[in-house]
Amino acid sequence: MKKAGKVHKPTTTRKRLLLFVLFGWLLLILGDRVGELELYQGSFVATYALAITSVVLLTGYSGQLSLGQSALMAVGAYAGALSIFNAGWHPVIGLIMSALIAGVFGLILGLVAARLSGPYLAGTTLALAISLPTLANQFPILGAEEGIAFDVGPAPARFGEDFSQYKWFFWISALASLIMVFFIVNLLSSRYGRTFKAVRDNPVAAQLSGINVEQLKVSAFAISSGVAGLSGGLLVMLISGVSPSAFPLSLSFSLLGAAVVTGLYNLKGVILGGLVLVAIPEIADSLVSRIGGSDNLTTVLPGFLVSALLILAVVFTPNGPGHLLKKHH
Amino acid sequence: MIRNKSMKRATLASAIVATSAMVLSIVPAQANSTGVTATSIKLGVSTPLTGSAGLVYGKVPGAMRAYFDYINANGGVNGRKISLVIRDDKYLPTLAATQTTNLILKDKVFALVGALGTATHSKAYTAAALAKNNVPDLFINTGFSGFANKTKYPTTFMVLPTYNMEAKVMAKVIKDNFPGQATFMIAQDDEFGADGVAGFTTAGHKFTATPTLYPQGTMTAARAEGALTALGAVPGKPVLVLFGTTDVTATLLKAAEKLELTKKFTFLAGSVGADANTLLALGVKPTTIDGVISASFLPDAKDLTDPYVKQFIDINTRYNQGVTFDNYVLAGMNSAMLTVQALRAAGKNLTRAGLMSAIEAKGSTFASAGLVPLGYSATSRVGYNGYWVSQLNAQGEGKPYGGKLVIYTTDSGAGAVEISTFVRPTMPKNGIPTNS
Amino acid sequence: MTQFITAVLTSLSSGAIYALMAIAIVLVWRSTRVINFAQAGQAVLTTYIGYTVIQRTGSFWLALVVAVISGAVIGAVIDRFFMRPIFKRVKSGPIVMIAPVVATLGLLGIIQAIIGFVWGITNQSIEAPVSTGGYKIMGTVIAFSSYNLLVLVFVAVAMLLLTLLFQRTNVGLALRASAYSPEIAKLSGIKVDSVRTLGWALAGAFGGLAGMLYIPGYFLYPNAMDLLLVLGFIAAVIGGLESLFGAFAGGMVLGFAIIFSTTYISPKLFFPTAFIVLIIVLLVKPAGLFAPKKSRGA
């Protein structure tokens, strides 16, 4: 059912570009209509969506279970912070550095990780996730517990007095995420992306047909890390500074969980995933304040709800809700 | 083609979901002074309720709320009732940042009171743009001296004496009582510990070995045993200064028990980690706690002869049911009492700027349980500026070291440690402030 | 010299604790091919149950027995009613490995929430059954107590018993076969599902033992074993997930590495050491120290 590949591709890309631009424009208009809080939350949604994209790429597409996305986000965040604060570069350069340096780090990590299977990779990335942030204590330049400031500065003057800092954050995070996700979507629709599917469906046949599986895995690691790094930079932009506690192990778990909930095998659900990560604690909080109850209950209820959602998602839609809607893969 | 369509569909669907979620949560515009209406004042706090710090400090916000409830039942402040929004930050700086931002953006509180933690609050202050939004940041629950810097934290008012001050007082205690003994220090590796180390340096005290700094969460039993074994070989009766949180003090004391070194050292425990009841609850033996020297600025929660303590216990029983009264509840209620006086002093026309100038002008005269003076002025954001030295006993009480209560005051700089003749203001009747 | 001896002794104690957790993880892995993150929650839950027994009866040993038994029961229940439906739904793709991980993470949160609700979140402590005072050797007290010795003995004995079970009994053979190749095992008449439940019960029992041995030196609260789980998992991977002796070795290696690096180099290297040791081991032997001769696909 395929038309001649070469003719099809540019049109598809152009259509996709139009879609993304349209979506971006929608967000822009939206940004003008909503309040500070929503812009703040929206920025987190965009950032988490980007982080989940990196998980989908690494775990869903190239089949490598990593529990260390938080560590890669940390690398990106510190790289960005150091670029802006210590080296004095422009914030855009800072964000690019976040992606770049994390990507290089991911490349190196990927070379090691490609040899490891399943639980061994999980264990290594787990160890990375808990130890990397603590390196900030070891090297004074990383600012220890206090961290380093990540300041993108106020919005440009020509946007006017009323252009708040949170709106600026929203613009930056939404734009950066859109650009990166667009890039990744294109990548995955290209021949490169199709090799992932081939390896996933039948690794032996793929290898026999000449696909270098190890190289594929390493490249996936590198790209996914770059994406994660950028999301890390955006995250610490929102809290105005990077510190070790911004990237706890639980963040890796949350991202993995959100990816599973919204579909591990494709990028359709990443925005929903970001929404879930932001909305669920909020819903839990408001539920708790509405119900009241004993002190014990109020402290444990949010965690309980989040965990319950995770379990329900895994039990009922282990392959993501998208699978339920689609008729064929 | 199919892939394109379903992708478009899904992206659009996601967009709609995202949009509706955001649109549905838009709140209508607020009145003049954020968080204040004709009948209410909304205050907020981001503090650990769960996690290891929550185990120790979890009682404080509830205690504050209990005191506010008491005041509300007795007329409130200028006809307004005080409500306190409490958000859990698990002692994590990033969570504190987002929770504090939520307090400003979502809960739209008038002022913050009792924010806890050095790393947590310094991050939260910047992230939530408290300076830009001119949100009063009252009576923060941390002693890091950097918070008194008006340029960096223009809306912050400290209440705890700084760790720097505490270290200087400790240095004096060592100099006066343990000359000639070897001295060592084990401190948490962050600004809290660094502040303490700096205080000893300013006071001119040199430790026998460079202070050991451990990152938060890494003082395991094994490490504690290792550290104490090494120190146990030092001749005489060395003085060991412990500048960490209560769980770490407990770990170190229990290691001493295991190595039978409890009487080998004179323990000087920083106030942050020396709450006797908590130490006992964590399994430290009463005989080990007996004799540990610490410092405080409030009366001991078990001192039933103190009128403030008695009044707070009464409020606790009536408005904070199920919670045992201890030093943390006392501290919380004390801060709440200061807050009420600040709100009263700001007058009926309550604004954020007005609140802050009121504390600058009249804060040093506020009544509180503190046995040391308050240092608020037009130029100073320092709260209590001194300590009295206490010694713990096997019953979990802190009594004046040497038998007689001596109040020391100092600053966070090079100023000397002086003995003060300060007498605290009498408690207002029934613990209900009537100032203006 | 004293510092060195102390370091060795405390390494033994730390290592034994990590080994306990590593063994529990390897048990689940060997019998079901799942990394069970809920182990931290299960072990803490059984320890709370043990705590309640101590509150009522004052006996540590009774509490230990109850904890172990309840651990087995809880483990079996979790497999039968929770993991089995998940395995039925998830058949292929990377999700096979991931779904159980995420599910056990969710389960961990639920268990900890339940504990917090029933027992409260404040610290409790459990008294050790034997002395925690250090032994006196030639006048000085060393950092090794009867209690440390007890833990070491338990770990060694448990390991021995488990190895015997796996290598010398039919049940053990069934456990290994079901994990390695469920289809073939089924063909030879092994009830794969029941065997897997047994594996979880065994691991749960062991987790109960681990908790009751670990907590007395520490504090009891819902998240008390989270860090231990992470370090135990790393230790298990170091040892290679395939052998119980590997878990023990991994625990010891990790314990020694962390204690020595934090004592002699810098206390800040606590977590980085774990990662470095792991990476070094896996670079040389990608399937762990005691990997089987033929490498298996995950």
mmCIF file with all atom_site columns, C-alpha atoms in Angstrom, chain C residues 63-191:
data_model
loop_
_atom_site.group_PDB
_atom_site.id
_atom_site.type_symbol
_atom_site.label_atom_id
_atom_site.label_alt_id
_atom_site.label_comp_id
_atom_site.label_asym_id
_atom_site.label_entity_id
_atom_site.label_seq_id
_atom_site.pdbx_PDB_ins_code
_atom_site.Cartn_x
_atom_site.Cartn_y
_atom_site.Cartn_z
_atom_site.occupancy
_atom_site.B_iso_or_equiv
_atom_site.pdbx_formal_charge
_atom_site.auth_seq_id
_atom_site.auth_comp_id
_atom_site.auth_asym_id
_atom_site.auth_atom_id
_atom_site.pdbx_PDB_model_num
ATOM 1   C CA . ALA C 1 63  ? 8.203  -11.539 65.867 1.00 0.00 ? 63  ALA C CA 1
ATOM 2   C CA . LEU C 1 64  ? 10.883 -12.820 63.532 1.00 0.00 ? 64  LEU C CA 1
ATOM 3   C CA . VAL C 1 65  ? 8.984  -16.034 62.883 1.00 0.00 ? 65  VAL C CA 1
ATOM 4   C CA . VAL C 1 66  ? 5.737  -14.134 62.307 1.00 0.00 ? 66  VAL C CA 1
ATOM 5   C CA . ALA C 1 67  ? 7.491  -11.700 59.985 1.00 0.00 ? 67  ALA C CA 1
ATOM 6   C CA . VAL C 1 68  ? 8.970  -14.485 57.896 1.00 0.00 ? 68  VAL C CA 1
ATOM 7   C CA . ILE C 1 69  ? 5.686  -16.353 57.618 1.00 0.00 ? 69  ILE C CA 1
ATOM 8   C CA . SER C 1 70  ? 3.671  -13.247 56.820 1.00 0.00 ? 70  SER C CA 1
ATOM 9   C CA . GLY C 1 71  ? 6.351  -12.328 54.281 1.00 0.00 ? 71  GLY C CA 1
ATOM 10  C CA . ALA C 1 72  ? 5.785  -15.628 52.531 1.00 0.00 ? 72  ALA C CA 1
ATOM 11  C CA . VAL C 1 73  ? 2.021  -15.195 52.566 1.00 0.00 ? 73  VAL C CA 1
ATOM 12  C CA . ILE C 1 74  ? 2.159  -11.620 51.294 1.00 0.00 ? 74  ILE C CA 1
ATOM 13  C CA . GLY C 1 75  ? 4.612  -12.602 48.584 1.00 0.00 ? 75  GLY C CA 1
ATOM 14  C CA . ALA C 1 76  ? 2.382  -15.416 47.411 1.00 0.00 ? 76  ALA C CA 1
ATOM 15  C CA . VAL C 1 77  ? -0.710 -13.217 47.441 1.00 0.00 ? 77  VAL C CA 1
ATOM 16  C CA . ILE C 1 78  ? 1.015  -10.523 45.414 1.00 0.00 ? 78  ILE C CA 1
ATOM 17  C CA . ASP C 1 79  ? 2.077  -13.000 42.764 1.00 0.00 ? 79  ASP C CA 1
ATOM 18  C CA . ARG C 1 80  ? -1.216 -14.809 42.563 1.00 0.00 ? 80  ARG C CA 1
ATOM 19  C CA . PHE C 1 81  ? -3.521 -11.801 42.448 1.00 0.00 ? 81  PHE C CA 1
ATOM 20  C CA . PHE C 1 82  ? -1.357 -9.041  41.137 1.00 0.00 ? 82  PHE C CA 1
ATOM 21  C CA . MET C 1 83  ? 1.541  -10.194 39.005 1.00 0.00 ? 83  MET C CA 1
ATOM 22  C CA . ARG C 1 84  ? -0.255 -13.052 37.296 1.00 0.00 ? 84  ARG C CA 1
ATOM 23  C CA . PRO C 1 85  ? -2.912 -10.860 35.619 1.00 0.00 ? 85  PRO C CA 1
ATOM 24  C CA . ILE C 1 86  ? -0.165 -8.569  34.424 1.00 0.00 ? 86  ILE C CA 1
ATOM 25  C CA . PHE C 1 87  ? 1.846  -11.390 32.929 1.00 0.00 ? 87  PHE C CA 1
ATOM 26  C CA . LYS C 1 88  ? -1.249 -12.626 31.140 1.00 0.00 ? 88  LYS C CA 1
ATOM 27  C CA . ARG C 1 89  ? -1.786 -9.288  29.473 1.00 0.00 ? 89  ARG C CA 1
ATOM 28  C CA . VAL C 1 90  ? 1.727  -8.486  28.499 1.00 0.00 ? 90  VAL C CA 1
ATOM 29  C CA . LYS C 1 91  ? 3.251  -10.827 26.022 1.00 0.00 ? 91  LYS C CA 1
ATOM 30  C CA . SER C 1 92  ? 5.804  -9.195  23.836 1.00 0.00 ? 92  SER C CA 1
ATOM 31  C CA . GLY C 1 93  ? 8.025  -6.243  23.232 1.00 0.00 ? 93  GLY C CA 1
ATOM 32  C CA . PRO C 1 94  ? 10.102 -4.233  25.665 1.00 0.00 ? 94  PRO C CA 1
ATOM 33  C CA . ILE C 1 95  ? 6.981  -3.799  27.749 1.00 0.00 ? 95  ILE C CA 1
ATOM 34  C CA . VAL C 1 96  ? 7.498  -7.341  29.033 1.00 0.00 ? 96  VAL C CA 1
ATOM 35  C CA . MET C 1 97  ? 10.346 -6.143  31.168 1.00 0.00 ? 97  MET C CA 1
ATOM 36  C CA . ILE C 1 98  ? 8.949  -2.750  31.897 1.00 0.00 ? 98  ILE C CA 1
ATOM 37  C CA . ALA C 1 99  ? 5.382  -3.511  32.881 1.00 0.00 ? 99  ALA C CA 1
ATOM 38  C CA . PRO C 1 100 ? 6.325  -5.559  35.949 1.00 0.00 ? 100 PRO C CA 1
ATOM 39  C CA . VAL C 1 101 ? 8.855  -2.941  37.007 1.00 0.00 ? 101 VAL C CA 1
ATOM 40  C CA . VAL C 1 102 ? 6.302  -0.162  36.825 1.00 0.00 ? 102 VAL C CA 1
ATOM 41  C CA . ALA C 1 103 ? 3.674  -2.357  38.437 1.00 0.00 ? 103 ALA C CA 1
ATOM 42  C CA . THR C 1 104 ? 5.940  -3.212  41.356 1.00 0.00 ? 104 THR C CA 1
ATOM 43  C CA . LEU C 1 105 ? 6.800  0.453   41.744 1.00 0.00 ? 105 LEU C CA 1
ATOM 44  C CA . GLY C 1 106 ? 3.111  1.237   41.969 1.00 0.00 ? 106 GLY C CA 1
ATOM 45  C CA . LEU C 1 107 ? 2.683  -1.565  44.446 1.00 0.00 ? 107 LEU C CA 1
ATOM 46  C CA . LEU C 1 108 ? 5.504  -0.151  46.553 1.00 0.00 ? 108 LEU C CA 1
ATOM 47  C CA . GLY C 1 109 ? 3.702  3.160   46.789 1.00 0.00 ? 109 GLY C CA 1
ATOM 48  C CA . ILE C 1 110 ? 0.452  1.477   47.759 1.00 0.00 ? 110 ILE C CA 1
ATOM 49  C CA . ILE C 1 111 ? 2.067  -0.620  50.467 1.00 0.00 ? 111 ILE C CA 1
ATOM 50  C CA . GLN C 1 112 ? 3.851  2.383   51.927 1.00 0.00 ? 112 GLN C CA 1
ATOM 51  C CA . ALA C 1 113 ? 0.626  4.379   51.902 1.00 0.00 ? 113 ALA C CA 1
ATOM 52  C CA . ILE C 1 114 ? -1.177 1.576   53.726 1.00 0.00 ? 114 ILE C CA 1
ATOM 53  C CA . ILE C 1 115 ? 1.598  1.350   56.301 1.00 0.00 ? 115 ILE C CA 1
ATOM 54  C CA . GLY C 1 116 ? 1.502  5.091   56.854 1.00 0.00 ? 116 GLY C CA 1
ATOM 55  C CA . PHE C 1 117 ? -2.229 4.990   57.297 1.00 0.00 ? 117 PHE C CA 1
ATOM 56  C CA . VAL C 1 118 ? -2.306 2.077   59.711 1.00 0.00 ? 118 VAL C CA 1
ATOM 57  C CA . TRP C 1 119 ? 0.807  2.656   61.766 1.00 0.00 ? 119 TRP C CA 1
ATOM 58  C CA . GLY C 1 120 ? 1.533  6.312   61.189 1.00 0.00 ? 120 GLY C CA 1
ATOM 59  C CA . ILE C 1 121 ? 4.606  7.780   59.609 1.00 0.00 ? 121 ILE C CA 1
ATOM 60  C CA . THR C 1 122 ? 6.648  8.646   62.675 1.00 0.00 ? 122 THR C CA 1
ATOM 61  C CA . ASN C 1 123 ? 9.822  6.795   63.469 1.00 0.00 ? 123 ASN C CA 1
ATOM 62  C CA . GLN C 1 124 ? 9.623  3.704   65.591 1.00 0.00 ? 124 GLN C CA 1
ATOM 63  C CA . SER C 1 125 ? 12.451 1.526   66.728 1.00 0.00 ? 125 SER C CA 1
ATOM 64  C CA . ILE C 1 126 ? 12.892 -2.137  67.405 1.00 0.00 ? 126 ILE C CA 1
ATOM 65  C CA . GLU C 1 127 ? 15.193 -3.408  70.110 1.00 0.00 ? 127 GLU C CA 1
ATOM 66  C CA . ALA C 1 128 ? 17.843 -5.859  68.996 1.00 0.00 ? 128 ALA C CA 1
ATOM 67  C CA . PRO C 1 129 ? 17.543 -9.324  70.545 1.00 0.00 ? 129 PRO C CA 1
ATOM 68  C CA . VAL C 1 130 ? 21.170 -9.501  71.521 1.00 0.00 ? 130 VAL C CA 1
ATOM 69  C CA . SER C 1 131 ? 23.687 -6.981  72.666 1.00 0.00 ? 131 SER C CA 1
ATOM 70  C CA . THR C 1 132 ? 24.663 -4.210  70.297 1.00 0.00 ? 132 THR C CA 1
ATOM 71  C CA . GLY C 1 133 ? 27.664 -3.287  72.350 1.00 0.00 ? 133 GLY C CA 1
ATOM 72  C CA . GLY C 1 134 ? 30.954 -3.850  70.633 1.00 0.00 ? 134 GLY C CA 1
ATOM 73  C CA . TYR C 1 135 ? 33.199 -6.726  71.613 1.00 0.00 ? 135 TYR C CA 1
ATOM 74  C CA . LYS C 1 136 ? 36.198 -5.927  73.737 1.00 0.00 ? 136 LYS C CA 1
ATOM 75  C CA . ILE C 1 137 ? 39.452 -7.061  72.217 1.00 0.00 ? 137 ILE C CA 1
ATOM 76  C CA . MET C 1 138 ? 42.567 -6.440  74.213 1.00 0.00 ? 138 MET C CA 1
ATOM 77  C CA . GLY C 1 139 ? 41.097 -3.546  76.091 1.00 0.00 ? 139 GLY C CA 1
ATOM 78  C CA . THR C 1 140 ? 39.589 -1.617  73.201 1.00 0.00 ? 140 THR C CA 1
ATOM 79  C CA . VAL C 1 141 ? 36.018 -1.888  72.121 1.00 0.00 ? 141 VAL C CA 1
ATOM 80  C CA . ILE C 1 142 ? 35.709 -2.683  68.440 1.00 0.00 ? 142 ILE C CA 1
ATOM 81  C CA . ALA C 1 143 ? 32.917 -1.790  66.095 1.00 0.00 ? 143 ALA C CA 1
ATOM 82  C CA . PHE C 1 144 ? 31.546 -5.318  65.988 1.00 0.00 ? 144 PHE C CA 1
ATOM 83  C CA . SER C 1 145 ? 28.850 -6.548  68.275 1.00 0.00 ? 145 SER C CA 1
ATOM 84  C CA . SER C 1 146 ? 27.020 -9.784  68.974 1.00 0.00 ? 146 SER C CA 1
ATOM 85  C CA . TYR C 1 147 ? 24.277 -8.380  66.856 1.00 0.00 ? 147 TYR C CA 1
ATOM 86  C CA . ASN C 1 148 ? 26.542 -7.868  63.856 1.00 0.00 ? 148 ASN C CA 1
ATOM 87  C CA . LEU C 1 149 ? 27.683 -11.451 64.283 1.00 0.00 ? 149 LEU C CA 1
ATOM 88  C CA . LEU C 1 150 ? 24.086 -12.640 64.420 1.00 0.00 ? 150 LEU C CA 1
ATOM 89  C CA . VAL C 1 151 ? 23.297 -10.931 61.110 1.00 0.00 ? 151 VAL C CA 1
ATOM 90  C CA . LEU C 1 152 ? 26.344 -12.458 59.436 1.00 0.00 ? 152 LEU C CA 1
ATOM 91  C CA . VAL C 1 153 ? 25.463 -15.905 60.699 1.00 0.00 ? 153 VAL C CA 1
ATOM 92  C CA . PHE C 1 154 ? 21.880 -15.583 59.496 1.00 0.00 ? 154 PHE C CA 1
ATOM 93  C CA . VAL C 1 155 ? 23.000 -14.424 56.065 1.00 0.00 ? 155 VAL C CA 1
ATOM 94  C CA . ALA C 1 156 ? 25.435 -17.298 55.710 1.00 0.00 ? 156 ALA C CA 1
ATOM 95  C CA . VAL C 1 157 ? 22.980 -19.921 56.915 1.00 0.00 ? 157 VAL C CA 1
ATOM 96  C CA . ALA C 1 158 ? 20.155 -18.559 54.779 1.00 0.00 ? 158 ALA C CA 1
ATOM 97  C CA . MET C 1 159 ? 22.363 -18.571 51.737 1.00 0.00 ? 159 MET C CA 1
ATOM 98  C CA . LEU C 1 160 ? 23.398 -22.123 52.376 1.00 0.00 ? 160 LEU C CA 1
ATOM 99  C CA . LEU C 1 161 ? 19.835 -23.322 52.822 1.00 0.00 ? 161 LEU C CA 1
ATOM 100 C CA . LEU C 1 162 ? 18.643 -21.507 49.738 1.00 0.00 ? 162 LEU C CA 1
ATOM 101 C CA . THR C 1 163 ? 21.480 -22.850 47.614 1.00 0.00 ? 163 THR C CA 1
ATOM 102 C CA . LEU C 1 164 ? 20.676 -26.355 48.813 1.00 0.00 ? 164 LEU C CA 1
ATOM 103 C CA . LEU C 1 165 ? 17.066 -25.777 47.942 1.00 0.00 ? 165 LEU C CA 1
ATOM 104 C CA . PHE C 1 166 ? 17.819 -24.598 44.450 1.00 0.00 ? 166 PHE C CA 1
ATOM 105 C CA . GLN C 1 167 ? 20.499 -27.118 43.597 1.00 0.00 ? 167 GLN C CA 1
ATOM 106 C CA . ARG C 1 168 ? 19.522 -30.244 45.458 1.00 0.00 ? 168 ARG C CA 1
ATOM 107 C CA . THR C 1 169 ? 15.777 -30.413 45.593 1.00 0.00 ? 169 THR C CA 1
ATOM 108 C CA . ASN C 1 170 ? 13.075 -31.027 43.047 1.00 0.00 ? 170 ASN C CA 1
ATOM 109 C CA . VAL C 1 171 ? 11.326 -27.873 44.106 1.00 0.00 ? 171 VAL C CA 1
ATOM 110 C CA . GLY C 1 172 ? 14.464 -25.923 43.418 1.00 0.00 ? 172 GLY C CA 1
ATOM 111 C CA . LEU C 1 173 ? 14.816 -27.528 40.032 1.00 0.00 ? 173 LEU C CA 1
ATOM 112 C CA . ALA C 1 174 ? 11.236 -26.654 39.230 1.00 0.00 ? 174 ALA C CA 1
ATOM 113 C CA . LEU C 1 175 ? 11.874 -23.077 40.280 1.00 0.00 ? 175 LEU C CA 1
ATOM 114 C CA . ARG C 1 176 ? 14.847 -22.727 38.039 1.00 0.00 ? 176 ARG C CA 1
ATOM 115 C CA . ALA C 1 177 ? 13.225 -24.473 35.095 1.00 0.00 ? 177 ALA C CA 1
ATOM 116 C CA . SER C 1 178 ? 10.050 -22.376 35.223 1.00 0.00 ? 178 SER C CA 1
ATOM 117 C CA . ALA C 1 179 ? 12.027 -19.189 35.163 1.00 0.00 ? 179 ALA C CA 1
ATOM 118 C CA . TYR C 1 180 ? 14.407 -20.195 32.445 1.00 0.00 ? 180 TYR C CA 1
ATOM 119 C CA . SER C 1 181 ? 11.890 -21.626 30.063 1.00 0.00 ? 181 SER C CA 1
ATOM 120 C CA . PRO C 1 182 ? 8.274  -21.696 31.106 1.00 0.00 ? 182 PRO C CA 1
ATOM 121 C CA . GLU C 1 183 ? 7.023  -23.522 27.997 1.00 0.00 ? 183 GLU C CA 1
ATOM 122 C CA . ILE C 1 184 ? 9.427  -26.388 28.328 1.00 0.00 ? 184 ILE C CA 1
ATOM 123 C CA . ALA C 1 185 ? 8.843  -26.584 32.036 1.00 0.00 ? 185 ALA C CA 1
ATOM 124 C CA . LYS C 1 186 ? 5.126  -26.820 31.434 1.00 0.00 ? 186 LYS C CA 1
ATOM 125 C CA . LEU C 1 187 ? 5.683  -29.618 28.967 1.00 0.00 ? 187 LEU C CA 1
ATOM 126 C CA . SER C 1 188 ? 7.583  -31.600 31.561 1.00 0.00 ? 188 SER C CA 1
ATOM 127 C CA . GLY C 1 189 ? 4.608  -31.354 33.842 1.00 0.00 ? 189 GLY C CA 1
ATOM 128 C CA . ILE C 1 190 ? 5.682  -28.544 36.110 1.00 0.00 ? 190 ILE C CA 1
ATOM 129 C CA . LYS C 1 191 ? 2.867  -26.318 37.236 1.00 0.00 ? 191 LYS C CA 1
#
